[in-house]
Coordinates of N, CA and C in Angstrom, one line a residue:
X1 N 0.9 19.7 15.3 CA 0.1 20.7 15.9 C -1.1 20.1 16.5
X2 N -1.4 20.5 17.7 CA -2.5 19.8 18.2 C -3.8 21.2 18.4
X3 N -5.1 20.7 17.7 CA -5.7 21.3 18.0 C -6.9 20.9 19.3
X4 N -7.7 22.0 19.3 CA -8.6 21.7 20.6 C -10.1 22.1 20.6
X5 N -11.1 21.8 20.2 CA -12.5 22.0 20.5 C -13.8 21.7 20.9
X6 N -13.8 22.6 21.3 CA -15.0 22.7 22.7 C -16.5 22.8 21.8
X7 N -17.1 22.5 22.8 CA -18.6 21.9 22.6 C -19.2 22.3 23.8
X8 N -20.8 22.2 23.5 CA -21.8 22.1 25.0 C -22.1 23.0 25.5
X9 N -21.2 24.6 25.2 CA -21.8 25.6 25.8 C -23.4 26.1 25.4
X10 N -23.8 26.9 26.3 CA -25.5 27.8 25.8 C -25.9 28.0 26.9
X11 N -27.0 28.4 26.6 CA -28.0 29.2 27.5 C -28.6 28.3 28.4
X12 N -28.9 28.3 30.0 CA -29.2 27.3 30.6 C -29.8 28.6 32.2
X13 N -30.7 28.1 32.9 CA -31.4 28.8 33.7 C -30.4 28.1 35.1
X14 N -30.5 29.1 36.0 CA -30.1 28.9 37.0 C -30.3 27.5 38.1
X15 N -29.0 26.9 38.6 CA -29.8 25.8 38.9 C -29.7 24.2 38.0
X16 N -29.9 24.7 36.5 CA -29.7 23.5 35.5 C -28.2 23.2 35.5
X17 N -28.2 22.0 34.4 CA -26.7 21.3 33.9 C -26.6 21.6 32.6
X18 N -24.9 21.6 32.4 CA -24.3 21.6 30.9 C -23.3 20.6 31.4
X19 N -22.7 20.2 29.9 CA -21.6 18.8 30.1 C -20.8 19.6 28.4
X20 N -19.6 20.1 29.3 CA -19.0 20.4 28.2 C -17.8 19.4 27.3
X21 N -17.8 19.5 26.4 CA -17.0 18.6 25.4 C -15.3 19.7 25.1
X22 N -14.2 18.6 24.9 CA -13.1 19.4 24.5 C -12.8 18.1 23.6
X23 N -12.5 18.1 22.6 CA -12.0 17.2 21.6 C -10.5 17.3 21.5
X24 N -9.4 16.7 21.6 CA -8.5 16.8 20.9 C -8.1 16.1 19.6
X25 N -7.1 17.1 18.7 CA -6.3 16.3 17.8 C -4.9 15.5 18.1
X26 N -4.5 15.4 17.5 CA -3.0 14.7 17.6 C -2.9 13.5 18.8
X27 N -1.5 12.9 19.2 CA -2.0 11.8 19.9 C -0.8 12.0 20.8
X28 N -1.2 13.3 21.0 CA -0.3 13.6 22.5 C -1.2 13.7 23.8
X29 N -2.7 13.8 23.6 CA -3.6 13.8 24.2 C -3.3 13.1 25.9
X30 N -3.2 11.8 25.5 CA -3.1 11.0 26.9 C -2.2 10.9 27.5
X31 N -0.8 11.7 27.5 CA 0.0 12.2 28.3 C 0.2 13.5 28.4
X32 N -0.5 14.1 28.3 CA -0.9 15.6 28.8 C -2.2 16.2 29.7
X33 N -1.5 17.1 30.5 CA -2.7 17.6 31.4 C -3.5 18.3 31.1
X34 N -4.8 18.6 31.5 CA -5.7 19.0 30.7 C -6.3 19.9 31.8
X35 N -7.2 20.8 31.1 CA -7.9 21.8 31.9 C -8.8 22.4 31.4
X36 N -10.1 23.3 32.5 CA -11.0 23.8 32.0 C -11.1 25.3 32.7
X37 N -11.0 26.5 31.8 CA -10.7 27.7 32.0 C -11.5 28.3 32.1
X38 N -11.8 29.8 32.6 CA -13.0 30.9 32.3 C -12.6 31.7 32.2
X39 N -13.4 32.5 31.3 CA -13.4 34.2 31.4 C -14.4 35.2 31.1
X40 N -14.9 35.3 32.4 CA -16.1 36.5 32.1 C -16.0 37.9 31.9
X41 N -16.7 37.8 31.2 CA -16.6 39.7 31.0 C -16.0 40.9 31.7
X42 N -15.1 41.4 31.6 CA -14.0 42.4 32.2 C -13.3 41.7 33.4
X43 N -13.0 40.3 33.4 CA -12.4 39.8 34.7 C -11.5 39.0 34.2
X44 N -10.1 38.2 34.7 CA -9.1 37.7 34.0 C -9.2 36.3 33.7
X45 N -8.7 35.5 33.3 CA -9.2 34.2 32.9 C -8.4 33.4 34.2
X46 N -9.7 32.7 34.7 CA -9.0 31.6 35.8 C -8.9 30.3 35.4
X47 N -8.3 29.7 36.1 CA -8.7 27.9 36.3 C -10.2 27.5 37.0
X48 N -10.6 26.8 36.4 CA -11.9 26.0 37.0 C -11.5 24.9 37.4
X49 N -10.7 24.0 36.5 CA -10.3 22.3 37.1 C -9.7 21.8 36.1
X50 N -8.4 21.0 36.5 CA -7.7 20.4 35.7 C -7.8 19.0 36.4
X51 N -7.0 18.3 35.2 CA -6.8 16.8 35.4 C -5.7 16.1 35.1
X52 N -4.6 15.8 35.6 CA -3.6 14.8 35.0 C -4.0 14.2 34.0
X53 N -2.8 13.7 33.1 CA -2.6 12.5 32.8 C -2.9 11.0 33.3
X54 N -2.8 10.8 34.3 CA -2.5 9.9 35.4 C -4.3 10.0 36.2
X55 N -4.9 11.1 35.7 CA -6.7 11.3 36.2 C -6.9 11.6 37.7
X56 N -5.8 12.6 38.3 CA -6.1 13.4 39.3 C -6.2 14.8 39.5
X57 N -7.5 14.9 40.0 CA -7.9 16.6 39.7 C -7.9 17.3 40.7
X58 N -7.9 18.3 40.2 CA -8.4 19.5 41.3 C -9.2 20.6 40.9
X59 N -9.8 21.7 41.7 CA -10.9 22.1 41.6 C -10.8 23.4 41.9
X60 N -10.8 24.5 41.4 CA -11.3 26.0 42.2 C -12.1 25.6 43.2
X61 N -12.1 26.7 43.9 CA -13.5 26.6 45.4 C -14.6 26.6 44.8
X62 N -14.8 27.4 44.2 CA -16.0 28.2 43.6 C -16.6 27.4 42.8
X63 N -16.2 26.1 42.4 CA -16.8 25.3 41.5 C -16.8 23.9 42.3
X64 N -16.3 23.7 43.3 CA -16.1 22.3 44.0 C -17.6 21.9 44.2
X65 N -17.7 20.7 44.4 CA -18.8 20.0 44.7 C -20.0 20.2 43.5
X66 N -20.3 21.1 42.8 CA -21.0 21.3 41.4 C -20.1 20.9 40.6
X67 N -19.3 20.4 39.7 CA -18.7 20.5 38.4 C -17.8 18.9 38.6
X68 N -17.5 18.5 38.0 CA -16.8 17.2 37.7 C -16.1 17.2 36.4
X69 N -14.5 17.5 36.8 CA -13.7 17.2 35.2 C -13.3 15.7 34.6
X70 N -13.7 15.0 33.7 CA -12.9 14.0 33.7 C -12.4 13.9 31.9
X71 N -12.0 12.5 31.8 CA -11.1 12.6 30.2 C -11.3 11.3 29.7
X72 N -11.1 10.9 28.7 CA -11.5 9.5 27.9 C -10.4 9.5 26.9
X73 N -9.2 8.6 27.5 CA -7.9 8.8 26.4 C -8.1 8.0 25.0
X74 N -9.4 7.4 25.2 CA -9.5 6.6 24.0 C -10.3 6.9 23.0
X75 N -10.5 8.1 23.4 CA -11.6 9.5 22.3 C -11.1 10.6 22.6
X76 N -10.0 10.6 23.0 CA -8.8 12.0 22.7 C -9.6 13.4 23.2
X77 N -10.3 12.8 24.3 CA -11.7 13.8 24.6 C -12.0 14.1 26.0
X78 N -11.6 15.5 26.6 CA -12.0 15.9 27.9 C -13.5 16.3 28.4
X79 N -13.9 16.1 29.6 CA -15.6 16.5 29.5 C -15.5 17.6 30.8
X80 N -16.5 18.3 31.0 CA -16.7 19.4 32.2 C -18.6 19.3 32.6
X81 N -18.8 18.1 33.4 CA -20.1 18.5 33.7 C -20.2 19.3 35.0
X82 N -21.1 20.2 34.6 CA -21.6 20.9 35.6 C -23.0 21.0 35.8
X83 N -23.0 21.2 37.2 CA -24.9 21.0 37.5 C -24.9 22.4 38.5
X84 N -25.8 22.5 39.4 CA -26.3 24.0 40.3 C -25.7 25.0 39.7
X85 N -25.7 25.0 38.5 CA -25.1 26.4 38.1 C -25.9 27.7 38.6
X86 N -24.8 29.1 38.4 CA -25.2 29.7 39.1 C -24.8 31.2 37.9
X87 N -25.8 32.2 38.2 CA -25.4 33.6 37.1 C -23.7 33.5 36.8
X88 N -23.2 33.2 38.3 CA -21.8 34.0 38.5 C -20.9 32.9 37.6
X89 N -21.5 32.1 37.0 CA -20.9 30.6 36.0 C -20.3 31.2 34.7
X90 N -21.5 32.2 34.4 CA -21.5 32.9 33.1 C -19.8 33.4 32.6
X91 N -19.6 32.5 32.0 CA -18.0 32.7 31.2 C -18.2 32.3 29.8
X92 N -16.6 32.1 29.2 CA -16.7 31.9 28.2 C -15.9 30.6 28.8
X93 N -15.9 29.6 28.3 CA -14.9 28.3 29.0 C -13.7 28.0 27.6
X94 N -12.8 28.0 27.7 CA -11.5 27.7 27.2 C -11.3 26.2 27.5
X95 N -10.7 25.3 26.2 CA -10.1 23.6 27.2 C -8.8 24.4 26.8
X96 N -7.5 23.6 27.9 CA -6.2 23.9 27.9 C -5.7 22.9 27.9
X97 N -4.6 22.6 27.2 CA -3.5 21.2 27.3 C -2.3 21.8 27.4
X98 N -1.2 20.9 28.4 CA -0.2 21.2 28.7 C 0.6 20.0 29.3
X99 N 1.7 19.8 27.8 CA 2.3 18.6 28.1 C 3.9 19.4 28.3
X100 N 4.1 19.1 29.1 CA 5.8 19.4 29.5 C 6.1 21.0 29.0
X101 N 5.0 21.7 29.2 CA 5.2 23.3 29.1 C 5.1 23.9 28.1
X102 N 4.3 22.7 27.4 CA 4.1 23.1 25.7 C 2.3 23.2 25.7
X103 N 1.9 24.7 26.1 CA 0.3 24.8 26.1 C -0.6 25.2 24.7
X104 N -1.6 24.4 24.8 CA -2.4 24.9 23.8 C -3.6 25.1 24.5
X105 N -4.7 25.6 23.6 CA -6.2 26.5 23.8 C -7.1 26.4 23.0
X106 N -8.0 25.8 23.5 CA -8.9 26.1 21.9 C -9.3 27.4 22.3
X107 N -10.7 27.2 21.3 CA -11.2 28.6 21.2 C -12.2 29.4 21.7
X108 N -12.5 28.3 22.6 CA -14.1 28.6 23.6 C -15.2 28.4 23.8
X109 N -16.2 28.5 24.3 CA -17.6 27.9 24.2 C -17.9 28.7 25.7
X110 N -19.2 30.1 24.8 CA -19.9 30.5 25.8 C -20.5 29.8 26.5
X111 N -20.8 30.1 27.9 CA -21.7 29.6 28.7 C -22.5 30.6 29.8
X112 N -23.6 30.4 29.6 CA -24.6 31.6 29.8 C -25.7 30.7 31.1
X113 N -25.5 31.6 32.0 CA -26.9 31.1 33.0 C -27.5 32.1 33.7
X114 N -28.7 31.9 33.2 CA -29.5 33.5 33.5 C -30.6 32.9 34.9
X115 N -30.5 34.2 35.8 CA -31.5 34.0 36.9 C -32.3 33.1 37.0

């Protein structure tokens, strides 16, 4: 069973940075794709940016050029820095693993950016 937990989220003013943490367990980590989720209050849970295995990513619009996903297979550990945040940031952020269609989730880490 692999689990998953997130770190880094809080309260941050518009404009500033967070560097979010996803930990994994088990040692399926480095052949699985990884990802960083949202979901804000009454709206559906999107993609923000994932990353291969192999360490090629991609990006929502809405987050390109602010946010950088990357992974460290040798600390079983994904990161999500983000900088110019913006109100509209305000989610809860989810990490996601998905190895050959077998997904997991942790459990979240609010992230708050006020005016």
């Amino acid at each position: 069973q692999v689990q998953l937990v997130e770190s880094g989220g809080g309260l941050v003013a518009a404009g500033g940075s967070l560097t979010l943490s996803c930990a994994a367990s088990g040692s399926i980590f480095s052949s699985s794709a990884m990802g960083w989720y949202r979901q804000a209050p009454g709206k559906q849970r999107e993609l923000v940016a994932r990353i291969g295995s192999g360490g090629s990513t991609n990006y929502a619009d809405s987050v390109k050029g602010r946010f950088t996903i990357s992974r460290d297979n040798a600390k079983n550990t994904m990161y999500l820095q983000m900088s110019s945040l913006k109100p509209e940031d305000t989610a809860v952020y989810y990490c996601h693993l998905n190895r050959y269609g077998v997904v997991y989730w942790g459990q979240g880490t609010q992230v708050t950016v006020s005016p």
